[in-house]
């Protein structure tokens, strides 16, 4: 299965749809060796750069994570790291050296690259000095334990990867239980989305569902649903929010579609004054999440 | 004063630092003519594209606004539009035709361009079909009427233009009174910032100040200041927020510097659980603003 952008080194994982997270690093005897790559036309470099494209991510089940923090978070959370690339000049920084050692111990492909290579992979002028390739991980809808959930955030048709990443970060911060991507949405493993999560991508369960499957799931679990809508009749501070519950948000342009509005237990609205037509989607989600969990959060 | 990127058609406005907003359109007798430009090397095209760079924006006192909504908002709010460029194919759309007529009536330079020109100006593959050049407008610190203010948001060292734009949009939505950019910050007139404001850039007063000048202003006006900080001792829901007041937010990486923490009437904190190190700056600002104005907002 050759890809038009690279060599197809990253073949699709058998368990792409529902990967199990590896529990343990392989034994130390598996320690690998660091390779050096400076050629911009190297197959691995082309394959890594290819992961900027949604199609390549879908075909390989992999994604790019920029920076030392993200790969370190991935190791701690037990995600499957495939490749770790770093610039020679940061090799001896203690945290980088630690990540390299961890990667080698886990049998990760570790490559020392030129800064030109990092620029090519990242498509950025000032790239991060560490870039990794990690296996995507979606949870199946059925794996979401609705009984133990606090708030599940369902995002219908969300379009902006930065908004999605910021919402995943907020879900983590507020102690919500996960994100369900409903219908056609942006890719949570897009580089801008991953960047905006600041590592929460490794901690927040993410599931995907068609609108029908999502509604069937919510009905089967008898989950109360709260949706924000500009035509909402109830101030978002009025309901006595139960847990578990679903917070349902529509997309940036059109908001919730009628079928989802009808499925809501209550349609809520955040008061607005001034000239703005609407709040940013991530802001509306954040303000509502902090309200829904208000009584349960303390310093 | 030629610029390295273009012809210097956009000379610096005499009143750049503190422009007054023009109150009225010029009389209809001033109606101009539409020019057509398809050359990518046209001076105007180069000058417009040049406004993607902070240096060019600083030198000319102008900025780029993408899309029909923004230039329409600019007209309504009385901002000084210098140039309106649109693609031939949208000329007869009623809202575009209206904007063109309005622009001609105001003596704005109106140009019909190819889509290739719009791509060049916007540096985007799928550019908006309308792009305008507008005069920047900062308010002097002294012009902020502290007595009549609700919440003034002071942002120290904010780095991300998307965050800044989103905060300006939220300030508008929540009925806060303005934004003070303290110290070295990102440019509110950067294209990503303007885009994220969704038009609120034309409605929210924005001032700039050094840290010293900001502190002198806040002291002279006896404004209570609330700053969020990870080391904050008080739950953000505890204070009985007065108005006027200042909400003080530090930058994305390092938060508030010690001098500003010390200047706070109260240091507040938003509860967090989970694995995230912090909230996104725009989310933290939004959640806190809705809390500060809680008693004063109704549907």
XYZ file of C-alpha atoms in Angstrom:
598
model
C 0.000 0.000 0.000
C 2.233 2.774 -1.243
C 1.253 6.322 -0.455
C 1.714 9.072 -3.000
C 3.651 11.136 -0.471
C 6.124 8.645 0.866
C 7.186 5.070 0.989
C 4.355 3.621 3.001
C 6.702 2.782 5.869
C 3.794 3.469 8.149
C 1.401 0.682 7.322
C -2.066 0.740 8.748
C -2.214 -0.888 12.122
C -4.433 -3.959 12.332
C -6.018 -2.512 15.447
C -6.356 1.019 14.189
C -10.053 1.370 14.944
C -9.814 0.169 18.507
C -6.201 -0.115 19.574
C -5.515 -1.385 23.035
C -3.047 0.774 24.871
C 0.177 -1.119 25.549
C 0.558 -1.548 29.282
C 4.278 -2.056 29.598
C 7.507 -1.141 27.875
C 9.295 -4.083 26.269
C 12.214 -5.587 28.237
C 15.493 -3.690 28.145
C 17.082 -6.318 25.899
C 15.059 -4.824 23.034
C 17.056 -1.603 23.116
C 17.474 -0.227 19.600
C 19.915 2.104 17.965
C 19.610 5.747 16.969
C 19.840 6.403 13.239
C 20.884 9.700 11.729
C 18.956 11.299 8.876
C 19.786 14.543 7.149
C 18.295 13.921 3.717
C 15.077 15.805 3.065
C 14.063 13.085 0.610
C 14.460 10.234 3.050
C 11.376 7.982 3.036
C 10.789 8.324 6.766
C 10.951 12.128 6.520
C 8.447 12.079 3.661
C 6.157 9.735 5.568
C 6.305 11.893 8.687
C 5.555 15.035 6.706
C 2.752 13.141 4.980
C 0.978 12.834 8.338
C 0.102 16.527 8.049
C -2.568 15.334 5.581
C -5.857 13.955 6.925
C -5.869 11.221 4.260
C -2.454 9.933 5.320
C -3.477 9.977 8.973
C -6.634 8.027 8.140
C -4.704 5.463 6.094
C -1.948 4.888 8.618
C -3.813 5.407 11.891
C -0.909 7.568 13.055
C -0.366 11.228 13.900
C 2.369 13.786 14.479
C 3.040 15.278 17.884
C 5.362 18.263 18.165
C 7.562 18.902 21.131
C 9.121 17.063 24.043
C 6.144 17.475 26.350
C 3.752 15.626 24.064
C 5.926 12.566 23.529
C 6.707 12.440 27.247
C 2.983 12.594 28.007
C 2.382 9.846 25.437
C 4.883 7.545 27.167
C 3.396 8.207 30.595
C -0.131 7.585 29.329
C 0.964 4.389 27.581
C 0.274 5.403 23.986
C 2.126 3.606 21.229
C 4.933 5.832 19.953
C 6.259 4.709 16.560
C 9.009 7.221 15.830
C 10.904 9.826 17.818
C 12.874 12.415 15.835
C 15.029 15.044 17.495
C 17.601 17.657 16.499
C 21.219 16.849 17.275
C 21.658 20.058 19.287
C 19.122 19.057 21.941
C 20.454 15.485 22.355
C 22.163 16.165 25.665
C 19.367 18.128 27.303
C 18.423 15.968 30.300
C 14.704 15.691 29.480
C 15.420 14.923 25.827
C 18.031 12.323 26.773
C 15.480 10.745 29.090
C 12.866 10.600 26.330
C 15.399 9.060 23.934
C 16.312 6.396 26.491
C 12.646 5.661 27.165
C 11.961 5.423 23.444
C 14.877 3.052 22.852
C 13.796 0.885 25.778
C 10.329 0.657 24.248
C 11.641 -0.287 20.820
C 10.616 3.022 19.244
C 12.377 4.016 16.025
C 14.632 6.877 17.164
C 16.206 9.197 14.611
C 18.551 12.134 14.983
C 17.768 14.645 12.264
C 18.884 18.018 10.976
C 16.867 21.133 11.741
C 16.083 21.327 8.014
C 14.426 17.925 8.332
C 12.376 19.118 11.307
C 11.317 22.178 9.313
C 10.249 19.945 6.475
C 8.266 17.587 8.713
C 6.601 20.391 10.647
C 6.142 22.801 7.740
C 7.260 25.516 10.099
C 10.116 27.985 10.139
C 10.845 27.513 13.812
C 9.996 23.882 14.400
C 10.042 22.117 17.718
C 13.296 20.229 18.244
C 11.459 16.976 18.995
C 8.731 15.479 16.806
C 7.135 12.086 17.272
C 4.796 9.774 15.398
C 2.163 8.153 17.600
C -0.621 5.660 17.004
C -4.105 7.198 17.068
C -6.445 5.933 19.739
C -10.226 6.200 19.571
C -12.499 4.604 22.119
C -15.508 2.684 20.866
C -18.765 4.330 21.913
C -19.692 1.243 23.938
C -16.493 1.611 25.961
C -17.687 4.913 27.429
C -18.868 3.992 30.894
C -21.938 6.185 31.054
C -22.722 5.137 34.633
C -19.423 6.458 35.928
C -19.313 9.483 33.662
C -19.546 13.081 34.844
C -20.187 15.124 31.710
C -19.689 13.717 28.227
C -19.146 16.386 25.608
C -20.714 15.605 22.225
C -19.532 17.828 19.380
C -21.606 17.744 16.239
C -19.794 18.722 13.049
C -17.018 20.722 14.735
C -14.819 22.203 12.000
C -11.868 23.964 13.571
C -8.997 21.790 14.837
C -7.829 24.509 17.245
C -11.288 24.664 18.817
C -11.420 20.872 19.110
C -7.992 20.689 20.738
C -8.870 23.485 23.162
C -12.121 21.715 24.085
C -10.255 18.450 24.749
C -7.887 20.386 27.039
C -10.857 21.953 28.841
C -12.654 18.595 29.186
C -9.529 17.291 30.912
C -9.240 20.359 33.170
C -12.861 20.378 34.309
C -12.980 16.626 34.957
C -15.457 15.782 32.207
C -15.407 12.190 31.012
C -14.767 12.296 27.302
C -15.598 13.642 23.883
C -17.879 12.121 21.257
C -17.360 13.433 17.741
C -20.755 13.267 16.050
C -21.044 13.195 12.254
C -18.435 14.767 10.008
C -15.928 16.633 12.134
C -12.387 17.886 12.009
C -9.665 15.393 12.954
C -8.623 15.420 16.634
C -5.246 14.093 15.452
C -4.613 17.032 13.101
C -1.400 18.748 14.141
C -3.197 21.970 15.173
C -5.698 20.016 17.262
C -3.019 17.947 18.998
C -1.007 21.116 19.660
C -4.035 22.850 21.220
C -4.715 19.913 23.569
C -1.333 20.533 25.251
C -1.168 16.818 26.040
C -4.777 16.259 27.091
C -5.263 14.246 23.886
C -3.571 11.401 25.796
C -5.922 11.623 28.757
C -9.381 12.327 27.349
C -11.275 9.394 25.783
C -12.437 10.291 22.279
C -15.122 8.382 20.400
C -16.711 8.859 16.988
C -20.323 8.220 16.061
C -22.862 8.927 13.379
C -25.747 11.094 14.491
C -27.995 8.007 14.611
C -25.540 5.939 16.625
C -24.962 8.797 19.026
C -28.683 9.256 19.630
C -29.162 5.498 20.106
C -26.294 5.472 22.620
C -27.663 8.417 24.595
C -31.170 6.898 24.671
C -29.946 3.447 25.674
C -27.947 4.940 28.533
C -30.808 7.322 29.404
C -28.381 10.224 29.491
C -29.907 13.678 30.085
C -28.757 15.968 27.275
C -28.114 19.682 27.463
C -27.533 21.542 24.227
C -26.550 25.163 23.752
C -28.362 27.029 21.061
C -28.843 30.699 20.290
C -32.584 30.044 20.331
C -32.309 28.312 23.711
C -34.965 29.398 26.151
C -33.208 28.533 29.409
C -30.336 30.450 30.978
C -27.389 28.034 31.228
C -27.209 28.732 34.968
C -30.793 27.598 35.614
C -30.727 23.765 35.352
C -29.711 21.625 38.297
C -27.317 19.560 36.215
C -27.264 15.844 37.027
C -24.283 13.582 36.391
C -23.847 11.686 34.193
C -25.060 14.077 31.514
C -24.242 15.031 27.951
C -23.294 18.526 26.837
C -24.155 18.812 23.174
C -22.530 21.511 21.037
C -23.185 22.266 17.377
C -20.691 23.442 14.839
C -19.086 26.854 14.472
C -21.318 28.128 11.695
C -24.749 26.587 12.073
C -25.076 25.376 15.652
C -27.057 22.260 16.517
C -29.191 20.669 13.798
C -32.957 20.376 14.567
C -32.799 16.621 15.287
C -30.276 17.189 18.049
C -32.116 20.207 19.429
C -35.217 18.023 19.737
C -33.239 15.318 21.496
C -32.153 17.708 24.251
C -33.552 17.408 27.748
C -33.067 21.164 27.965
C -31.835 23.706 25.468
C -29.691 26.278 27.199
C -28.194 29.609 26.273
C -25.368 31.776 27.558
C -26.416 35.436 27.995
C -24.724 37.812 25.591
C -24.653 41.576 25.349
C -22.678 43.756 22.933
C -22.334 43.395 19.199
C -20.948 39.870 18.839
C -23.211 37.390 17.041
C -22.016 34.437 19.072
C -19.297 33.152 21.344
C -16.383 31.131 20.058
C -17.336 27.436 20.271
C -14.524 26.508 22.655
C -15.373 29.459 24.916
C -19.079 28.525 24.996
C -18.132 24.921 25.799
C -15.719 25.980 28.532
C -18.139 28.392 30.192
C -20.934 25.793 30.126
C -18.732 22.945 31.377
C -17.605 24.997 34.363
C -21.261 25.752 35.073
C -22.392 22.121 34.767
C -19.679 20.940 37.157
C -19.915 24.010 39.389
C -21.085 22.275 42.591
C -18.592 19.466 42.195
C -15.455 21.534 41.755
C -13.408 22.983 44.565
C -9.880 24.329 44.783
C 9.194 55.953 2.720
C 9.373 52.930 0.483
C 8.776 49.537 2.002
C 10.885 46.558 0.971
C 7.756 44.568 0.131
C 5.785 46.997 -1.972
C 5.538 50.480 -3.245
C 4.679 52.298 -0.063
C 1.248 53.247 -1.377
C 0.036 52.955 2.172
C 1.781 55.804 3.876
C 1.656 56.090 7.603
C -1.366 57.978 8.770
C -0.611 61.175 10.670
C -3.030 60.088 13.346
C -1.944 56.488 13.526
C -1.370 56.406 17.256
C -4.737 57.883 18.136
C -6.953 58.108 15.093
C -10.360 59.576 15.522
C -13.060 57.476 13.975
C -14.630 59.234 11.009
C -18.239 59.944 11.848
C -19.775 60.294 8.403
C -19.322 59.040 4.878
C -18.256 61.688 2.398
C -21.001 63.177 0.225
C -22.216 61.094 -2.700
C -20.491 63.413 -5.178
C -17.200 61.746 -4.170
C -18.192 58.455 -5.781
C -15.143 56.757 -7.262
C -14.576 54.133 -9.877
C -13.748 50.458 -9.595
C -10.345 49.455 -10.986
C -9.462 45.968 -12.157
C -6.236 44.267 -11.139
C -5.084 40.832 -12.209
C -1.320 41.251 -11.999
C 0.252 39.536 -9.034
C 3.076 42.077 -9.121
C 0.820 45.117 -8.942
C 2.015 47.545 -6.258
C -1.322 47.560 -4.448
C -1.381 43.759 -4.342
C 2.147 43.701 -2.924
C 1.272 46.347 -0.375
C -1.840 44.483 0.729
C 0.067 41.226 1.069
C 2.760 43.123 2.959
C 0.226 43.839 5.714
C 0.556 40.197 6.770
C 3.833 41.337 8.357
C 3.790 43.047 11.750
C 6.453 45.515 10.651
C 4.372 46.675 7.686
C 1.300 47.014 9.857
C 3.269 49.076 12.360
C 4.714 51.318 9.651
C 1.447 51.961 7.851
C -1.035 51.826 10.730
C -3.248 49.600 8.578
C -4.447 45.995 8.687
C -6.066 43.338 6.526
C -9.596 42.113 7.155
C -10.831 39.016 5.315
C -14.408 38.517 4.315
C -17.529 40.508 3.635
C -18.735 40.491 7.242
C -15.657 42.269 8.560
C -15.692 45.135 6.076
C -19.444 45.542 6.562
C -18.920 45.676 10.332
C -16.149 48.221 9.783
C -18.466 50.502 7.808
C -21.225 50.230 10.407
C -18.802 50.961 13.237
C -17.332 53.902 11.346
C -13.784 52.645 10.897
C -11.706 54.078 8.081
C -11.583 51.557 5.210
C -8.778 52.308 2.742
C -9.175 49.566 0.138
C -11.839 47.042 -0.758
C -10.804 44.159 -3.031
C -13.250 41.547 -4.277
C -13.340 38.702 -6.788
C -15.230 39.334 -9.990
C -17.460 36.299 -9.461
C -19.039 37.701 -6.286
C -19.662 41.187 -7.721
C -23.393 40.680 -8.181
C -24.104 39.067 -4.824
C -26.470 41.537 -3.141
C -24.432 41.957 0.057
C -21.200 42.379 -1.889
C -22.811 44.873 -4.255
C -24.031 46.816 -1.231
C -20.548 46.873 0.298
C -19.054 48.040 -3.011
C -21.607 50.848 -3.273
C -20.977 51.867 0.326
C -17.224 51.824 -0.275
C -17.506 53.957 -3.421
C -19.759 56.417 -1.627
C -17.135 56.756 1.097
C -14.308 57.310 -1.357
C -12.669 53.945 -0.613
C -10.292 52.570 -3.258
C -12.300 49.677 -4.740
C -10.579 47.034 -6.854
C -11.898 44.007 -8.667
C -9.230 41.315 -8.623
C -8.599 37.769 -9.800
C -8.821 34.889 -7.368
C -5.091 34.407 -7.843
C -4.598 37.925 -6.492
C -6.781 37.133 -3.464
C -4.737 33.991 -2.849
C -1.572 36.029 -2.996
C -2.858 38.702 -0.603
C -4.293 36.175 1.861
C -1.541 33.563 1.535
C -4.324 30.998 1.495
C -5.475 28.356 -0.946
C -9.153 29.115 -0.449
C -9.177 32.833 0.237
C -12.213 34.871 1.128
C -13.675 36.588 -1.928
C -13.566 39.996 -0.235
C -10.504 41.468 1.479
C -10.186 44.974 2.829
C -7.508 47.267 4.191
C -8.587 49.227 7.239
C -6.948 51.819 9.451
C -5.921 50.517 12.863
C -7.547 52.150 15.837
C -6.138 52.125 19.365
C -7.672 54.077 22.209
C -5.359 56.057 24.458
C -5.330 54.724 28.010
C -6.739 58.039 29.264
C -9.742 57.629 26.985
C -10.921 54.570 28.885
C -13.700 55.868 31.060
C -12.952 53.897 34.192
C -15.981 55.317 36.015
C -18.395 53.903 33.486
C -16.496 50.674 32.878
C -17.766 47.243 33.827
C -14.720 44.965 33.565
C -11.538 46.041 31.808
C -9.422 43.095 30.668
C -5.675 43.671 30.944
C -3.542 41.137 29.095
C 0.123 41.067 29.986
C 2.440 39.696 27.320
C -0.205 37.682 25.454
C 1.531 35.850 22.601
C -1.067 34.035 20.517
C -3.087 36.130 18.040
C -5.922 33.570 17.994
C -6.224 33.776 21.777
C -6.211 37.577 21.642
C -8.895 37.669 18.960
C -11.052 35.187 20.847
C -10.697 37.228 24.046
C -11.749 40.419 22.203
C -14.831 38.551 20.926
C -15.624 37.335 24.459
C -15.121 40.807 25.948
C -17.712 42.063 23.475
C -20.137 39.200 24.240
C -19.972 39.515 28.011
C -20.290 43.295 28.000
C -16.832 44.042 29.337
C -15.502 47.505 28.570
C -12.232 47.043 26.749
C -8.830 45.464 26.525
C -5.500 46.874 27.656
C -2.459 45.215 26.113
C 0.287 45.438 28.719
C 3.951 45.203 27.726
C 5.078 43.263 24.676
C 2.128 41.438 23.189
C 0.968 39.980 19.929
C -0.687 42.369 17.474
C -4.502 42.596 17.713
C -4.437 43.603 14.032
C -2.636 40.432 12.921
C -4.803 38.606 10.407
C -5.376 35.599 12.718
C -6.370 37.897 15.586
C -8.772 39.938 13.467
C -10.277 36.717 12.081
C -10.828 35.330 15.596
C -12.609 38.501 16.746
C -15.373 37.810 14.181
C -15.919 41.565 13.953
C -15.673 42.448 17.639
C -12.362 44.210 16.853
C -14.549 47.086 15.649
C -16.552 47.277 18.864
C -14.108 46.666 21.701
C -11.821 49.564 22.684
C -8.191 48.427 22.709
C -5.401 50.348 24.433
C -1.696 49.645 24.843
C 0.434 50.432 27.859
C 3.769 49.643 29.429
C 3.569 47.783 32.704
C 4.421 51.006 34.581
C 1.828 53.076 32.748
C -0.819 50.429 33.261
C -0.156 50.255 36.999
C -0.190 54.044 37.265
C -3.524 54.131 35.420
C -5.102 51.454 37.613
C -3.891 53.188 40.799
C -5.018 56.637 39.678
C -8.474 55.290 38.874
C -8.478 53.169 42.057
C -9.562 50.147 40.076
C -9.806 46.874 42.009
C -7.717 44.281 40.196
C -8.335 40.555 39.994
C -5.625 38.377 38.548
C -5.734 34.680 37.798
C -2.695 32.702 38.775
C -2.054 29.017 39.303
C -0.790 29.896 42.757
C -3.932 31.904 43.465
C -5.387 31.238 46.883
C -9.000 32.244 46.231
C -11.574 30.309 44.224
C -12.660 32.532 41.331
C -16.275 32.169 42.471
C -15.590 33.587 45.941
C -15.128 37.354 45.435
C -18.097 39.686 45.272
C -16.826 41.403 42.144
C -17.373 45.156 42.028
C -17.644 47.174 38.835
C -15.616 48.820 37.508
C -12.828 46.298 37.973
C -9.818 44.986 36.106
C -9.308 41.344 35.165
C -5.588 40.795 34.787
C -4.319 37.818 32.790
C -0.706 36.794 32.251
C 0.772 35.232 29.173
C 0.355 31.708 27.864
C 3.639 30.329 29.153
C 4.540 32.091 32.345
C 1.362 33.663 33.729
C 1.413 36.947 35.597
C 4.786 38.441 36.564
C 5.336 39.018 40.319
C 4.867 42.803 40.065
C 1.374 42.327 38.680
C 0.505 39.562 41.148
C 1.427 41.965 43.957
C -0.731 44.687 42.447
C -3.836 42.478 42.549
C -6.627 43.188 45.000
C -7.234 39.440 44.943
C -5.457 36.602 43.187
C -7.974 34.069 41.974
C -7.827 30.580 40.572
C -10.125 28.360 38.543
C -10.422 24.830 39.986
C -8.892 22.142 37.810
C -8.913 18.384 38.007
C -7.464 15.876 35.539
C -4.051 15.896 33.953
C -3.953 19.261 32.203
C -1.333 21.703 33.518
C -3.450 24.749 32.811
C -6.421 26.078 30.895
C -6.072 27.781 27.551
C -5.714 31.538 28.174
C -8.856 32.491 26.242
C -10.881 29.810 28.069
C -9.638 30.972 31.479
C -10.471 34.571 30.537
C -13.945 33.603 29.283
C -14.841 31.512 32.330
C -13.651 34.270 34.682
C -15.400 37.075 32.778
C -18.715 35.222 32.901
C -18.195 34.778 36.640
C -17.292 38.420 37.270
C -20.378 39.638 35.405
C -22.606 36.803 36.671
C -25.070 38.882 38.658
C -25.371 41.481 35.943
C -26.148 39.185 33.014
C -29.578 37.870 32.156
C -31.071 36.325 29.049
